[in-house]
Short mmCIF file of C-alpha atoms and ligand atoms in Angstrom, two decimals:
data_model
loop_
_atom_site.label_atom_id
_atom_site.label_comp_id
_atom_site.label_asym_id
_atom_site.label_seq_id
_atom_site.Cartn_x
_atom_site.Cartn_y
_atom_site.Cartn_z
CA MET A 11 -126.77 10.38 -0.46
CA ARG A 12 -124.37 9.44 1.96
CA PHE A 13 -121.98 7.00 2.41
CA SER A 14 -120.30 4.91 4.78
CA LYS A 15 -116.82 5.70 5.84
CA ASN A 16 -116.08 1.71 3.97
CA ALA A 17 -118.26 2.37 1.04
CA ARG A 18 -115.13 5.70 0.26
CA ARG A 19 -112.70 4.12 0.78
CA ALA A 20 -113.70 1.47 -1.80
CA PHE A 21 -114.43 3.90 -3.98
CA ILE A 22 -111.70 6.02 -3.72
CA LEU A 23 -109.27 2.36 -3.92
CA SER A 24 -111.41 1.69 -6.65
CA ALA A 25 -110.71 5.04 -8.90
CA VAL A 26 -106.99 4.71 -7.95
CA LEU A 27 -106.45 1.49 -9.13
CA LEU A 28 -108.68 2.10 -12.68
CA SER A 29 -106.74 5.81 -13.70
CA SER A 30 -103.14 4.22 -12.91
CA ALA A 31 -104.02 1.21 -14.82
CA PHE A 32 -105.86 3.81 -17.96
CA SER A 33 -102.06 5.54 -16.96
CA THR A 34 -100.26 2.36 -17.61
CA THR A 35 -101.56 1.32 -20.65
CA SER A 36 -101.31 5.11 -22.18
CA TRP A 37 -97.34 5.01 -21.35
CA ALA A 38 -96.89 1.86 -23.21
CA GLN A 39 -98.67 3.67 -26.34
CA LYS A 40 -97.00 6.99 -25.40
CA PRO A 41 -94.26 7.47 -28.02
CA LEU A 42 -90.53 7.70 -27.46
CA VAL A 43 -88.98 10.88 -25.85
CA MET A 44 -85.84 12.10 -26.93
CA GLY A 45 -83.38 15.28 -25.44
CA PHE A 46 -80.78 15.48 -27.88
CA SER A 47 -78.31 18.33 -27.59
CA GLN A 48 -76.91 20.09 -30.31
CA VAL A 49 -73.28 21.46 -30.23
CA GLY A 50 -74.70 24.68 -32.10
CA ALA A 51 -75.16 25.98 -36.02
CA GLU A 52 -71.40 27.08 -37.06
CA SER A 53 -71.26 24.97 -40.56
CA GLU A 54 -73.64 23.80 -43.27
CA TRP A 55 -72.65 21.09 -41.81
CA ARG A 56 -74.35 21.26 -38.38
CA THR A 57 -77.63 22.63 -40.66
CA ALA A 58 -77.75 19.10 -42.43
CA ASN A 59 -77.30 17.61 -39.27
CA SER A 60 -79.72 19.19 -37.05
CA ASN A 61 -82.08 19.04 -39.90
CA SER A 62 -81.59 15.34 -40.27
CA ILE A 63 -82.91 14.45 -36.54
CA LYS A 64 -85.15 16.40 -36.56
CA ASP A 65 -86.35 14.74 -39.54
CA ALA A 66 -85.94 11.46 -38.83
CA ALA A 67 -87.11 11.98 -35.36
CA LYS A 68 -90.50 12.51 -37.11
CA LYS A 69 -90.42 9.90 -39.27
CA ALA A 70 -89.82 7.81 -36.82
CA GLY A 71 -92.80 9.33 -34.32
CA ILE A 72 -89.95 10.10 -31.78
CA THR A 73 -90.83 13.34 -29.11
CA LEU A 74 -87.74 15.18 -29.87
CA LYS A 75 -86.59 17.90 -27.09
CA PHE A 76 -83.73 19.96 -29.33
CA ALA A 77 -81.55 22.31 -27.74
CA ASP A 78 -78.90 24.17 -29.15
CA ALA A 79 -75.80 24.58 -27.23
CA GLN A 80 -74.65 27.38 -29.22
CA GLN A 81 -71.51 26.09 -28.93
CA LYS A 82 -70.94 25.75 -25.00
CA GLN A 83 -69.86 23.54 -22.93
CA GLU A 84 -72.07 24.94 -19.88
CA ASN A 85 -74.92 24.74 -21.86
CA GLN A 86 -75.09 21.31 -23.19
CA VAL A 87 -74.44 20.21 -19.81
CA LYS A 88 -77.74 22.33 -18.71
CA ALA A 89 -79.88 20.95 -21.59
CA ILE A 90 -79.20 17.21 -19.99
CA ARG A 91 -79.79 18.02 -17.01
CA SER A 92 -83.08 19.52 -18.24
CA PHE A 93 -83.95 15.99 -20.16
CA ILE A 94 -82.62 13.88 -16.83
CA ALA A 95 -85.81 16.45 -14.84
CA GLN A 96 -87.82 15.70 -16.85
CA ARG A 97 -87.25 12.03 -17.69
CA VAL A 98 -86.56 11.65 -21.15
CA ASP A 99 -86.64 7.30 -22.33
CA VAL A 100 -82.82 8.61 -23.95
CA ILE A 101 -80.80 11.23 -24.48
CA ALA A 102 -78.26 11.50 -27.27
CA PHE A 103 -76.06 14.83 -27.77
CA SER A 104 -72.74 15.52 -30.38
CA PRO A 105 -69.74 17.01 -27.89
CA VAL A 106 -68.48 20.12 -28.14
CA VAL A 107 -65.54 19.41 -26.52
CA GLU A 108 -64.41 15.70 -25.76
CA SER A 109 -63.19 16.45 -21.49
CA GLY A 110 -65.56 16.93 -18.70
CA TRP A 111 -68.65 14.78 -19.24
CA GLU A 112 -67.90 12.26 -16.15
CA THR A 113 -70.60 14.38 -13.85
CA VAL A 114 -73.60 14.66 -15.53
CA LEU A 115 -73.31 11.63 -17.61
CA ARG A 116 -72.62 9.51 -14.11
CA GLU A 117 -75.96 11.65 -13.05
CA ALA A 118 -77.34 10.61 -16.29
CA LYS A 119 -76.33 6.85 -15.35
CA ALA A 120 -78.33 7.38 -11.86
CA ALA A 121 -81.37 8.09 -13.48
CA LYS A 122 -80.65 4.74 -15.91
CA ILE A 123 -81.66 7.16 -18.49
CA PRO A 124 -79.35 5.86 -21.70
CA VAL A 125 -77.17 8.16 -23.23
CA ILE A 126 -76.20 8.01 -27.01
CA LEU A 127 -73.29 9.96 -28.39
CA THR A 128 -73.39 10.90 -31.96
CA ASP A 129 -70.81 12.72 -33.74
CA ARG A 130 -68.53 13.44 -32.16
CA ALA A 131 -67.11 11.53 -28.55
CA VAL A 132 -65.99 12.02 -25.44
CA THR A 133 -62.80 11.20 -23.06
CA VAL A 134 -64.75 9.14 -20.05
CA SER A 135 -62.62 6.71 -17.62
CA ASP A 136 -65.84 4.52 -17.13
CA PRO A 137 -67.00 3.87 -20.82
CA SER A 138 -70.34 2.53 -19.02
CA LEU A 139 -71.31 5.89 -19.32
CA PHE A 140 -72.91 5.89 -22.49
CA ALA A 141 -74.74 3.15 -24.64
CA SER A 142 -73.04 4.16 -27.60
CA PHE A 143 -71.49 6.03 -29.96
CA ILE A 144 -72.09 7.33 -33.40
CA GLY A 145 -69.95 8.25 -35.84
CA SER A 146 -66.89 9.17 -38.34
CA ASP A 147 -63.51 8.16 -38.04
CA PHE A 148 -62.26 12.09 -37.60
CA VAL A 149 -58.55 10.44 -37.58
CA GLU A 150 -59.02 8.91 -40.98
CA GLU A 151 -60.24 12.10 -42.14
CA GLY A 152 -57.04 13.59 -41.24
CA ARG A 153 -55.70 11.53 -42.93
CA ARG A 154 -57.06 11.41 -45.79
CA ALA A 155 -55.79 14.99 -46.76
CA GLY A 156 -52.85 14.30 -45.49
CA ARG A 157 -53.26 11.50 -48.16
CA TRP A 158 -54.48 13.74 -51.27
CA LEU A 159 -51.52 16.31 -50.55
CA LEU A 160 -48.78 13.85 -50.48
CA GLU A 161 -49.95 13.03 -54.22
CA ARG A 162 -50.68 16.54 -55.22
CA VAL A 163 -47.39 17.77 -54.18
CA LYS A 164 -45.08 15.71 -56.24
CA LYS A 165 -46.06 17.68 -58.91
CA MET A 166 -43.76 20.31 -56.88
CA SER A 167 -40.94 21.71 -56.57
CA ASN A 168 -41.12 24.11 -54.08
CA ALA A 169 -37.71 22.83 -51.93
CA THR A 170 -40.72 23.61 -48.65
CA ILE A 171 -43.78 23.79 -48.89
CA ASN A 172 -45.66 25.80 -46.28
CA ILE A 173 -48.99 24.93 -45.03
CA VAL A 174 -51.14 27.02 -43.01
CA GLU A 175 -53.78 25.12 -40.66
CA LEU A 176 -57.40 26.00 -39.38
CA GLN A 177 -58.31 23.95 -36.37
CA GLY A 178 -61.80 22.95 -35.57
CA THR A 179 -63.53 24.17 -31.98
CA VAL A 180 -60.50 23.92 -29.68
CA GLY A 181 -60.82 20.42 -27.56
CA SER A 182 -63.30 19.20 -30.10
CA ALA A 183 -62.98 15.64 -30.96
CA PRO A 184 -62.80 16.52 -35.09
CA ALA A 185 -60.48 19.17 -33.93
CA LEU A 186 -57.32 16.89 -32.30
CA ASP A 187 -58.27 13.94 -34.48
CA ARG A 188 -57.74 15.54 -37.65
CA LYS A 189 -54.56 17.68 -36.47
CA SER A 190 -53.39 14.13 -35.94
CA GLY A 191 -54.55 12.38 -38.62
CA PHE A 192 -52.87 14.30 -41.73
CA GLU A 193 -49.35 14.84 -39.05
CA GLN A 194 -49.25 11.34 -38.86
CA VAL A 195 -49.36 11.31 -43.02
CA ILE A 196 -47.55 14.00 -44.03
CA VAL A 197 -44.59 13.52 -41.67
CA VAL A 198 -42.54 11.11 -44.17
CA ASN A 199 -42.22 14.12 -46.84
CA PRO A 200 -39.58 16.98 -45.05
CA LYS A 201 -40.45 18.75 -47.14
CA LEU A 202 -44.39 19.24 -46.08
CA LYS A 203 -44.13 22.55 -42.97
CA ILE A 204 -47.10 23.39 -40.82
CA ILE A 205 -46.41 26.98 -40.56
CA ARG A 206 -48.83 27.83 -38.39
CA SER A 207 -52.14 26.65 -37.14
CA GLN A 208 -55.20 28.28 -35.77
CA THR A 209 -58.28 27.84 -34.31
CA GLY A 210 -61.25 29.13 -37.25
CA ASP A 211 -63.79 27.81 -34.63
CA PHE A 212 -65.53 25.83 -37.93
CA THR A 213 -67.39 28.83 -39.18
CA ARG A 214 -66.99 30.70 -42.26
CA ALA A 215 -66.70 33.92 -40.35
CA LYS A 216 -64.37 32.88 -38.03
CA GLY A 217 -62.19 31.72 -40.59
CA LYS A 218 -62.11 34.11 -43.23
CA GLU A 219 -60.52 36.11 -40.22
CA VAL A 220 -57.71 34.01 -39.07
CA MET A 221 -56.48 32.84 -42.73
CA GLU A 222 -56.22 37.13 -43.37
CA ALA A 223 -54.14 37.29 -39.89
CA PHE A 224 -51.94 34.18 -41.70
CA LEU A 225 -51.34 35.91 -45.12
CA LYS A 226 -50.12 39.12 -43.31
CA ALA A 227 -47.71 37.82 -41.30
CA GLN A 228 -46.89 34.99 -44.12
CA GLY A 229 -46.89 37.16 -47.29
CA LYS A 230 -46.79 35.35 -49.89
CA ASN A 231 -45.12 32.17 -48.28
CA ILE A 232 -48.02 30.22 -48.63
CA GLN A 233 -48.68 27.04 -50.56
CA VAL A 234 -51.66 25.31 -48.72
CA LEU A 235 -54.47 25.53 -46.89
CA TYR A 236 -55.83 22.58 -44.48
CA ALA A 237 -59.07 23.78 -43.26
CA HIS A 238 -60.68 21.29 -41.02
CA ASN A 239 -63.95 22.09 -42.13
CA ASP A 240 -65.76 23.53 -45.60
CA ASP A 241 -66.57 26.33 -43.67
CA MET A 242 -63.97 28.02 -42.86
CA ALA A 243 -61.99 26.74 -46.37
CA ILE A 244 -64.73 29.14 -47.54
CA GLY A 245 -64.00 31.70 -45.12
CA ALA A 246 -60.12 31.86 -45.32
CA ILE A 247 -61.46 31.73 -49.75
CA GLN A 248 -62.47 35.04 -49.51
CA ALA A 249 -59.72 36.06 -47.28
CA ILE A 250 -57.06 34.79 -50.31
CA GLU A 251 -59.14 36.53 -52.88
CA GLU A 252 -59.32 40.22 -51.25
CA ALA A 253 -55.44 39.43 -50.87
CA GLY A 254 -54.90 39.56 -54.79
CA LEU A 255 -54.12 35.55 -54.83
CA LYS A 256 -55.96 32.92 -56.05
CA PRO A 257 -57.53 30.48 -54.24
CA GLY A 258 -57.12 26.66 -55.79
CA GLN A 259 -54.21 27.71 -57.90
CA ASP A 260 -52.06 29.99 -56.10
CA ILE A 261 -52.73 28.68 -52.43
CA LEU A 262 -54.45 25.29 -52.79
CA VAL A 263 -56.59 24.52 -50.65
CA ILE A 264 -58.30 21.16 -49.04
CA SER A 265 -60.65 20.80 -46.42
CA ILE A 266 -63.19 18.49 -44.26
CA ASP A 267 -67.48 18.31 -44.70
CA GLY A 268 -68.57 17.76 -47.93
CA VAL A 269 -71.29 20.59 -47.86
CA LYS A 270 -72.34 21.65 -51.16
CA GLY A 271 -71.20 24.89 -49.96
CA ALA A 272 -67.19 23.32 -50.66
CA PHE A 273 -68.68 21.38 -54.57
CA GLU A 274 -69.30 24.73 -55.43
CA ALA A 275 -66.93 26.48 -54.49
CA MET A 276 -64.34 23.04 -56.56
CA ILE A 277 -67.07 24.02 -59.53
CA ALA A 278 -65.50 27.65 -58.86
CA GLY A 279 -61.79 26.73 -59.29
CA LYS A 280 -60.93 27.92 -55.54
CA LEU A 281 -61.08 24.65 -53.25
CA ASN A 282 -59.06 21.99 -54.36
CA VAL A 283 -61.23 18.67 -52.43
CA THR A 284 -63.29 18.05 -50.03
CA VAL A 285 -62.66 14.83 -47.68
CA GLU A 286 -66.11 13.79 -47.13
CA CYS A 287 -67.47 13.77 -43.73
CA ASN A 288 -71.83 12.44 -43.47
CA PRO A 289 -74.25 14.40 -41.44
CA LEU A 290 -76.61 12.80 -41.89
CA LEU A 291 -77.24 10.68 -38.38
CA GLY A 292 -80.77 11.02 -38.21
CA PRO A 293 -82.09 7.83 -39.47
CA GLN A 294 -79.44 5.40 -37.83
CA LEU A 295 -79.97 7.29 -34.49
CA MET A 296 -83.29 6.54 -33.89
CA GLN A 297 -82.59 3.08 -34.51
CA LEU A 298 -80.08 3.38 -32.27
CA ALA A 299 -83.14 4.90 -29.24
CA ALA A 300 -85.52 2.76 -30.18
CA ASP A 301 -82.57 -0.41 -29.63
CA VAL A 302 -81.35 0.68 -26.71
CA VAL A 303 -84.51 1.69 -25.02
CA ALA A 304 -85.73 -1.97 -25.85
CA GLY A 305 -82.78 -3.16 -23.64
CA LYS A 306 -81.56 -4.67 -26.78
CA THR A 307 -77.70 -4.95 -27.49
CA VAL A 308 -76.00 -2.58 -29.82
CA GLN A 309 -72.94 -1.33 -30.87
CA LYS A 310 -70.75 -0.12 -29.11
CA ARG A 311 -68.89 2.16 -31.53
CA ILE A 312 -70.39 2.88 -35.22
CA THR A 313 -68.26 4.79 -38.15
CA THR A 314 -69.93 6.40 -40.83
CA LEU A 315 -69.17 5.55 -44.52
CA GLU A 316 -67.13 8.26 -46.67
CA GLY A 317 -65.12 9.45 -49.61
CA VAL A 318 -62.73 11.79 -50.63
CA PHE A 319 -63.52 13.92 -53.29
CA PRO A 320 -61.23 16.19 -55.81
CA ALA A 321 -62.21 19.39 -57.72
CA GLU A 322 -62.03 17.31 -60.73
CA VAL A 323 -64.69 14.66 -60.13
CA ALA A 324 -66.94 17.69 -58.68
CA VAL A 325 -69.20 18.70 -61.11
CA LYS A 326 -70.28 15.16 -62.03
CA GLU A 327 -70.87 14.33 -58.50
CA PHE A 328 -72.58 17.93 -57.51
CA PRO A 329 -75.94 15.92 -57.78
CA ASN A 330 -75.63 13.56 -55.81
CA ARG A 331 -75.19 15.78 -52.74
CA LYS A 332 -77.21 15.02 -50.54
CA TYR A 333 -76.37 18.19 -47.94
O1 GYE B 29 -66.95 18.82 -39.74
C1 GYE B 29 -67.86 20.42 -38.30
C2 GYE B 29 -68.80 21.10 -37.45
O2 GYE B 29 -68.02 17.71 -35.89
C3 GYE B 29 -67.76 16.33 -37.43
O3 GYE B 29 -68.44 20.49 -36.63
C4 GYE B 29 -68.25 17.69 -36.88
C5 GYE B 29 -67.65 18.96 -37.65
C6 GYE B 29 -68.12 19.29 -38.80
O4 GYE B 29 -68.90 22.66 -37.58
O5 GYE B 29 -68.64 21.60 -40.01
#
C-alpha cells in the first residue's frame, strides 16, 4: 500500500503525540527519584543512618540512588554531579566537611534540582543553595558532654584534671561543633585542661591508634577522655586497657552518639556517659523530599530531639535502643 506524503506526515505526527501523551501519563506516576550521597561507613552511627535512609525510601516508594563517598569530599562532588546529569528529582547528602560546596550546589540550582542536607551542615554564602537541613545540634551535644563532666568532677580532688580529646573528621560540622560546645561549658572550671586534641576520624581503628599515642606521651597523667563519637571511644577503651589502665575508672570516658556498642561499654563499666545523636533520619527525610518536590514550603532547619545517657541508666535503657 502506498501513502501520500501528507498522510505519512499525519501518521508520524499522531504517533509522536500519542507516545508523548503516554510518556506524560507514565511520568506522572513515576516514583520520585532521590540521589543520596553518604559520607562513608566510618561508624556504627553511620551504618544505622544509611539503613534508616534505605528502609525509609523503600517504604515511601522513592527510588534511591545511594552513593558511598568513603569519607572523601571529591567523591561526594562527583556523585552530586552524576545525580544532576541523571536528572534526579531531588538530591540529599550528608556533607563530609563544611566548606567547599558552593560550585556544585550552584550547578544543582541551575539544573533546578532541590538539595536537602542531612546530618551535617555546610557553610555557603547563599542559603538558597539548599532547601532544608535536617540533623542534630552538634554544639549542644558538645555542651551536654561538658555539663556532665562539670558535675562529675565535683567529686574529684585533683588540682588539675587533664583531658584528652579525640576529634571527629577534620573540618566536619560535628567535629567543629562538638569541640566548641564542650569548650564553652568547661571553661568555667579552671582545673579542666584539654592537654591533647587530635582527630581519630570517627573510626575505632584511628581512635585506638591516637589514644595509644596520647598514653605514650602522657603516661598516667590523663584523667578524662572526650571522644567526639562512640566508635573512637570504643577504640580508645581498648588502648587504655592494653596500657594496663581501667577505662571508666582510671580515665573517665565521655562520648557522643548513643549507639548500642556504647551501651554495652557502659554496662561493662568502661564508658561513663554517651550523649545521644539520632541517626534515624530516613522517615523525616523522605517526607521532606516529597514536600520539597511538591513545592511546599518547608522549614529551613529541622533539629532532632536527643538525650544524655550516663552509665547508671545503661542497663535499663539498653532494650529501648533502636541503633
Ligand atoms: O556522630 C559519627 C559519624 O555526622 C553525626 O558522623 C554524624 C557523625 C557521628 O561518623 O559517629
